[in-house]
Coordinates of C-alpha atoms and ligand atoms in Angstrom, one line a residue:
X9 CA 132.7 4.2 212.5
X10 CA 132.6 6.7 209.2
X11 CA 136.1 7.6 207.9
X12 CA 136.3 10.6 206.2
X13 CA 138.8 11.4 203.5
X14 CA 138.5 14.9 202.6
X15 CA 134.9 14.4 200.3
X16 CA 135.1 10.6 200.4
X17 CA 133.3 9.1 202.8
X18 CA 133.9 5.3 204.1
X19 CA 131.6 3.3 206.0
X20 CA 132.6 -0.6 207.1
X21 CA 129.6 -2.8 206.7
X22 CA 130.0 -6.1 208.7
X23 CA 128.2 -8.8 207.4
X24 CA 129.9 -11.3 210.1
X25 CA 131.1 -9.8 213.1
X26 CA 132.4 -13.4 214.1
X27 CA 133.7 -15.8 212.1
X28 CA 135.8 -18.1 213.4
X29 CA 138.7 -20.6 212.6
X30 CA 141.0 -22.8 214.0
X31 CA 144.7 -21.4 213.1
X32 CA 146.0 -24.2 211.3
X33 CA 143.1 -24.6 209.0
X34 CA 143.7 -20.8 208.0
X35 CA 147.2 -21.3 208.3
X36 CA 148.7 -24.5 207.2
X37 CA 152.3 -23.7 208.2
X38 CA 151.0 -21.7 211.3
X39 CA 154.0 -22.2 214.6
X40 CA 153.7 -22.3 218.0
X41 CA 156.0 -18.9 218.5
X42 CA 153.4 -17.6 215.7
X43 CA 151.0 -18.3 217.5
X44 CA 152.6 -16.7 221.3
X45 CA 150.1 -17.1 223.7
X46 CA 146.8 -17.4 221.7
X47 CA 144.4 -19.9 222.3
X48 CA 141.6 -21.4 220.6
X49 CA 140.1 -20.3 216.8
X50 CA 140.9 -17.1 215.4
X51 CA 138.1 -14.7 215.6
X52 CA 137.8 -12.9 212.0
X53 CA 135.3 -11.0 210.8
X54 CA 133.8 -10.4 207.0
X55 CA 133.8 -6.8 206.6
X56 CA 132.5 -4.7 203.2
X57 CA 133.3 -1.3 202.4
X58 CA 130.3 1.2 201.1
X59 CA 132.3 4.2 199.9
X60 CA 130.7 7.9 198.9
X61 CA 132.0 10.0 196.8
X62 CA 129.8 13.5 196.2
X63 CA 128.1 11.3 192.8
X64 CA 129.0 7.9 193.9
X65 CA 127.8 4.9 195.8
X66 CA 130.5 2.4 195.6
X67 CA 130.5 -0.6 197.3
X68 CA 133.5 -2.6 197.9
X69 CA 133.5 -6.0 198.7
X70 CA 129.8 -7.7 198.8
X71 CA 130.2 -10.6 201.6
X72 CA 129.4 -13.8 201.0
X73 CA 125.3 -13.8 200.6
X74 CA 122.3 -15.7 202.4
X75 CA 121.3 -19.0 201.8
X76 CA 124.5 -19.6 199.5
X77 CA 124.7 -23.7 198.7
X78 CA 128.5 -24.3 199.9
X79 CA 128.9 -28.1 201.2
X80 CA 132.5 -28.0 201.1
X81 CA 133.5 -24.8 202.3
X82 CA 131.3 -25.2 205.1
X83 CA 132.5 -21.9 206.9
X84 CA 130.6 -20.3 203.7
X85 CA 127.1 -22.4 203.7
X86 CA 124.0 -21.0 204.4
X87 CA 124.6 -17.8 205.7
X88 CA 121.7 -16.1 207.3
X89 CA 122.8 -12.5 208.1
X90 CA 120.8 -9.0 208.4
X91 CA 123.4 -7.7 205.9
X92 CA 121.0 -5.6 203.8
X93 CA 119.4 -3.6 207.1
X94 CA 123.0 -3.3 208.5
X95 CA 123.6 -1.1 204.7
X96 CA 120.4 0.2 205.4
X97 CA 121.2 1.5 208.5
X98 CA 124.5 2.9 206.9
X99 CA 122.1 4.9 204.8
X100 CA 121.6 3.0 201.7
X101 CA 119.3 0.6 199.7
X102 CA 120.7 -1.7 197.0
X103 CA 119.2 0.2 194.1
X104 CA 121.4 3.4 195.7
X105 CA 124.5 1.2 194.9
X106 CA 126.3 2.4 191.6
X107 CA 129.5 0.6 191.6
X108 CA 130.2 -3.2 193.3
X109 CA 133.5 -4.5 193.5
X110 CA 134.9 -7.3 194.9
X111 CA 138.5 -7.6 195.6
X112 CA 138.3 -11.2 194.7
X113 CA 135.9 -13.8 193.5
X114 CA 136.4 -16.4 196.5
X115 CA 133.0 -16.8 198.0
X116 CA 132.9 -14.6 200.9
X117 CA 133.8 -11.4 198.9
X118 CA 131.4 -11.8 195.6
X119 CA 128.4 -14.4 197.1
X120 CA 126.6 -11.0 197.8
X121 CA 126.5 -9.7 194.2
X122 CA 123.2 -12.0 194.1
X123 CA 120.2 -12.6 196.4
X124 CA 117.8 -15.5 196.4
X125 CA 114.4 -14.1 194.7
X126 CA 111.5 -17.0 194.2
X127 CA 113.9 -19.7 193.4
X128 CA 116.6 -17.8 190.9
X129 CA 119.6 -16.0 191.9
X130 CA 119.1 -12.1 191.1
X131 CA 121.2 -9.2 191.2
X132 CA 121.2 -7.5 195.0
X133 CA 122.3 -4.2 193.6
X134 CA 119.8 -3.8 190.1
X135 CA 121.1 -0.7 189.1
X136 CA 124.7 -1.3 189.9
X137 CA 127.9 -1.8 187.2
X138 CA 130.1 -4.9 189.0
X139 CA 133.6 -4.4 187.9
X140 CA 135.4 -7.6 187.5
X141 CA 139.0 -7.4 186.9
X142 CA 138.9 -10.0 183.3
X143 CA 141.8 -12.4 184.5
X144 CA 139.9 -12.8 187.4
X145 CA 136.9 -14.0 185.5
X146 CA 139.0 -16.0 183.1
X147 CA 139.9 -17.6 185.9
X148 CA 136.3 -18.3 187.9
X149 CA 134.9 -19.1 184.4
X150 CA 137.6 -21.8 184.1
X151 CA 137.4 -23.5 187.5
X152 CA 133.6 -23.6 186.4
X153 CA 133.8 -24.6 182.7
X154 CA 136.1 -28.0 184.4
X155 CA 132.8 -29.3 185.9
X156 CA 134.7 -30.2 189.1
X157 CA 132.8 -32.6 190.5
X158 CA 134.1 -32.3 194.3
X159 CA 136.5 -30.7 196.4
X160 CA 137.0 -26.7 196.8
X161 CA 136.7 -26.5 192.8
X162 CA 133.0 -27.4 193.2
X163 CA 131.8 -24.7 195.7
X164 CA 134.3 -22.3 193.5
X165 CA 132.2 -23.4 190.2
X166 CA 129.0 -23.0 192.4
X167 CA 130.5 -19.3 193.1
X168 CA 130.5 -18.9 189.3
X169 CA 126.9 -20.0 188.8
X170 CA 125.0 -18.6 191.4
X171 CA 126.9 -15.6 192.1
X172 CA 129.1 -14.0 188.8
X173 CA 126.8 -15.7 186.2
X174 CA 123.2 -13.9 186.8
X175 CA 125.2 -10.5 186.9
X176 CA 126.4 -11.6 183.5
X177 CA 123.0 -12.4 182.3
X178 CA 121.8 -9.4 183.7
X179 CA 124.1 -7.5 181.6
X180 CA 125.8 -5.7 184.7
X181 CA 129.3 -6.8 184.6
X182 CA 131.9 -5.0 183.2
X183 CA 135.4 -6.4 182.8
X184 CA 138.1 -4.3 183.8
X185 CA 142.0 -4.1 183.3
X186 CA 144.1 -2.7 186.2
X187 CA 144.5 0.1 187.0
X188 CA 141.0 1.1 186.9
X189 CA 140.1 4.3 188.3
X190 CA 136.4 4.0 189.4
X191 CA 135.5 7.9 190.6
X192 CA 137.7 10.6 191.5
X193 CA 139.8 9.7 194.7
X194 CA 139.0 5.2 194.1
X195 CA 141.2 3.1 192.5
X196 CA 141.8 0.0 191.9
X197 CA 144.9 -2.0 191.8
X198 CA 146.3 -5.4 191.3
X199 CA 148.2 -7.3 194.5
X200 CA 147.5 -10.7 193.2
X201 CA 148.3 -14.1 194.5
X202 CA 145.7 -14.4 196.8
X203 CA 143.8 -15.2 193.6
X204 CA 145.1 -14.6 190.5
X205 CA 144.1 -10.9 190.0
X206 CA 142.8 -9.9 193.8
X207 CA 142.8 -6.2 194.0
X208 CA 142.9 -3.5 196.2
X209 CA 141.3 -0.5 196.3
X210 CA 143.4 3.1 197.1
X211 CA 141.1 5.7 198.2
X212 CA 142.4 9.6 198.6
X213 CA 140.6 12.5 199.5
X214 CA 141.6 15.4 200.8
X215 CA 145.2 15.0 200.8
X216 CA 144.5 11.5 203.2
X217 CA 144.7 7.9 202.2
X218 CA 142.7 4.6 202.6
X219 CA 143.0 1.6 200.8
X220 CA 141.1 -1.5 201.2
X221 CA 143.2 -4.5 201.2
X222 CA 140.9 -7.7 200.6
X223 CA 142.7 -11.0 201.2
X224 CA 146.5 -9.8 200.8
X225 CA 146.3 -10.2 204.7
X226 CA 143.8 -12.4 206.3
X227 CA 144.6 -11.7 210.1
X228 CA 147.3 -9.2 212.1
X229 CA 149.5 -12.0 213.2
X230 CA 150.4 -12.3 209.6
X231 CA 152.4 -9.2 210.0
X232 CA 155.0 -11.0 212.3
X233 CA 156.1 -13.1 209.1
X234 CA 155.0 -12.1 205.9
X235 CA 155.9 -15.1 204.2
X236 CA 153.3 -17.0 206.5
X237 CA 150.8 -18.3 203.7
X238 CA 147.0 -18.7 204.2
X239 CA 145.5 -22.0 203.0
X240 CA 143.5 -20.5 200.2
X241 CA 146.7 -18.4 198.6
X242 CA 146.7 -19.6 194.8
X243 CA 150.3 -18.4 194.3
X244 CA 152.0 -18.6 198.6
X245 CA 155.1 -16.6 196.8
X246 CA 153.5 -14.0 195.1
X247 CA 151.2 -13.1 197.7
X248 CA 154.0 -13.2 200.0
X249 CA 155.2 -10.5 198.0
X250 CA 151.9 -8.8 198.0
X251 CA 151.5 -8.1 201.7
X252 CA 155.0 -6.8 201.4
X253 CA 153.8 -4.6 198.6
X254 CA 151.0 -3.2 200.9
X255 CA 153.0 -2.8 204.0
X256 CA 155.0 -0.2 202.2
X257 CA 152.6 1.2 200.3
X258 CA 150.4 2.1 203.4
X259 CA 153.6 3.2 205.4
X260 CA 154.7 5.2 202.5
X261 CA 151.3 7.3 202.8
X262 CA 150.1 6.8 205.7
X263 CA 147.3 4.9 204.8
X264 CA 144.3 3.6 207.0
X265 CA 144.1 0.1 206.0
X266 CA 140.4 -1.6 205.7
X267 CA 140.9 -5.1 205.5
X268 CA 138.2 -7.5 204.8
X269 CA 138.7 -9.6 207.6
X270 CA 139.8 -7.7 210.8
X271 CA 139.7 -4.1 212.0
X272 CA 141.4 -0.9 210.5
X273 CA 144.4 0.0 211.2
X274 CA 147.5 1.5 210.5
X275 CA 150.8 0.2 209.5
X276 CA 154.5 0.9 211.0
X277 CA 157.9 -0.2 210.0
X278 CA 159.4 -2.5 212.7
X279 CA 163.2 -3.3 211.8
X280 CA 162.9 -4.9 208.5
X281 CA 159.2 -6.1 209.2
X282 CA 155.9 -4.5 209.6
X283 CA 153.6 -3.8 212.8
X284 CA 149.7 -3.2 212.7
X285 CA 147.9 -0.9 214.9
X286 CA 144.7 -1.5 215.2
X287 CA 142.5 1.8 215.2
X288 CA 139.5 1.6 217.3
X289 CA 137.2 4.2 216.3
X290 CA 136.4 7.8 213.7
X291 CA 138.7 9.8 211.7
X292 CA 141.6 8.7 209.4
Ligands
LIG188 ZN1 138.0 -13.7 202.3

């Protein structure tokens, strides 16, 4: 599926077609009339976003890596996924990448800014600036600099070291405030509380709109009750806020949402809530 806005084009790289999780794990405060008539784990997905502008390779979002050490988010441990071919096949090799940002640092977004290469973590993308947005890193680098020595902190302070850290050392990060306008037609905003600077990522072309969403939503039912927090929100209110924030936004222009852990779609008004509708295949 290649979405085209105007010169901009969008391609969704799966890294995880499934990826699933029991709904009260995800969701804490999850209902029964949440949950209707579904049954069994929810099925997500980790999805990326290489976007190409006529002089850019951008990529947005970078999964969460192979062979990552994560013993307490288990759900993150050890991945072993054709992620690379599957960019390949999109039409791209890592030193093609220019840009790499993730909307977040939680594992599953920033793991793949590094690969395993004879026993150190490297860059994936060599040639690439990583935007980071800096309270974002303030934040990782503080989790880390805690020495946590259990508990989610730790596989967040193992984030830090094997995934941000060599990019640092590298020299390929660049701290960003926000708004940041990465190429003509990508920007990136802030929609925190997810994390505390998660961003999105509006993307216009030829007088059409995209923007890739991240975390702000983590699965469609979420649009039934916006309030409905998932279990890694640092701040449940403001993100609440946050997925109001995008509902409009994307009504407002009609934009194709790309989240990072379901399928694109659209966004109606319904009363004073929201609806999603899902869009299957091509075209924006
Ligand atoms: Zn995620």
């Amino acid at each position: 599926m290649t979405i085209t806005l105007g010169q901009i084009r969008i391609d969704p790289v799966a890294e995880l077609d499934h990826w699933p999780f029991p709904p009260a794990e995800l969701f804490p405060a999850v209902t029964p009339e949440q949950l209707g008539d579904h049954r069994g784990d929810l099925d997500l997905s980790i999805t990326t976003y290489l976007v190409r502008t006529p002089d850019q390779t951008v990529l947005l979002d970078a999964g969460n890596g192979n062979a990552k050490e994560r013993p307490v988010l288990l759900a993150h441990h050890r991945f072993d996924t054709p992620y690379l071919d599957r960019l390949a096949a999109a039409g791209v090799v890592p030193e093609d990448v220019d840009v790499v940002v993730a909307t977040h640092l939680h594992p599953d977004h920033c793991g793949g800014f590094t690969q395993l290469a004879g026993g150190s973590w490297d860059p994936t993308f060599p040639r690439a600036r990583y935007l980071i947005a800096s309270d974002e890193y303030a934040w990782l680098q503080e989790v880390h600099a805690a020495a946590p020595e259990g508990g989610v902190a730790a596989d967040l302070a193992r984030t830090f070291e094997d995934s941000v850290l060599p990019v640092v050392e590298a020299g390929l990060v660049e701290l960003i405030d926000l708004p940041y306008e990465v190429a003509d037609g990508i920007t990136l905003r802030a929609l925190p509380g997810h994390t505390t600077a998660h961003l999105i990522a509006e993307l216009s072309g030829g007088g059409q709109h995209a923007v890739v969403s991240g975390d702000v939503l983590h699965h469609p039912f979420q649009f039934s009750d916006l309030t409905l927090a998932q279990g890694g929100d640092a701040d449940p209110a403001v993100a609440a806020e946050s997925r109001r924030t995008l509902c409009e936004l994307a009504v407002e222009r009609d934009a194709l949402v790309l989240p990072a852990h379901f399928g694109p779609g659209r966004i109606d008004r319904d009363g004073d809530g929201f609806r999603y509708r899902p869009v299957q295949s091509g075209g924006a």
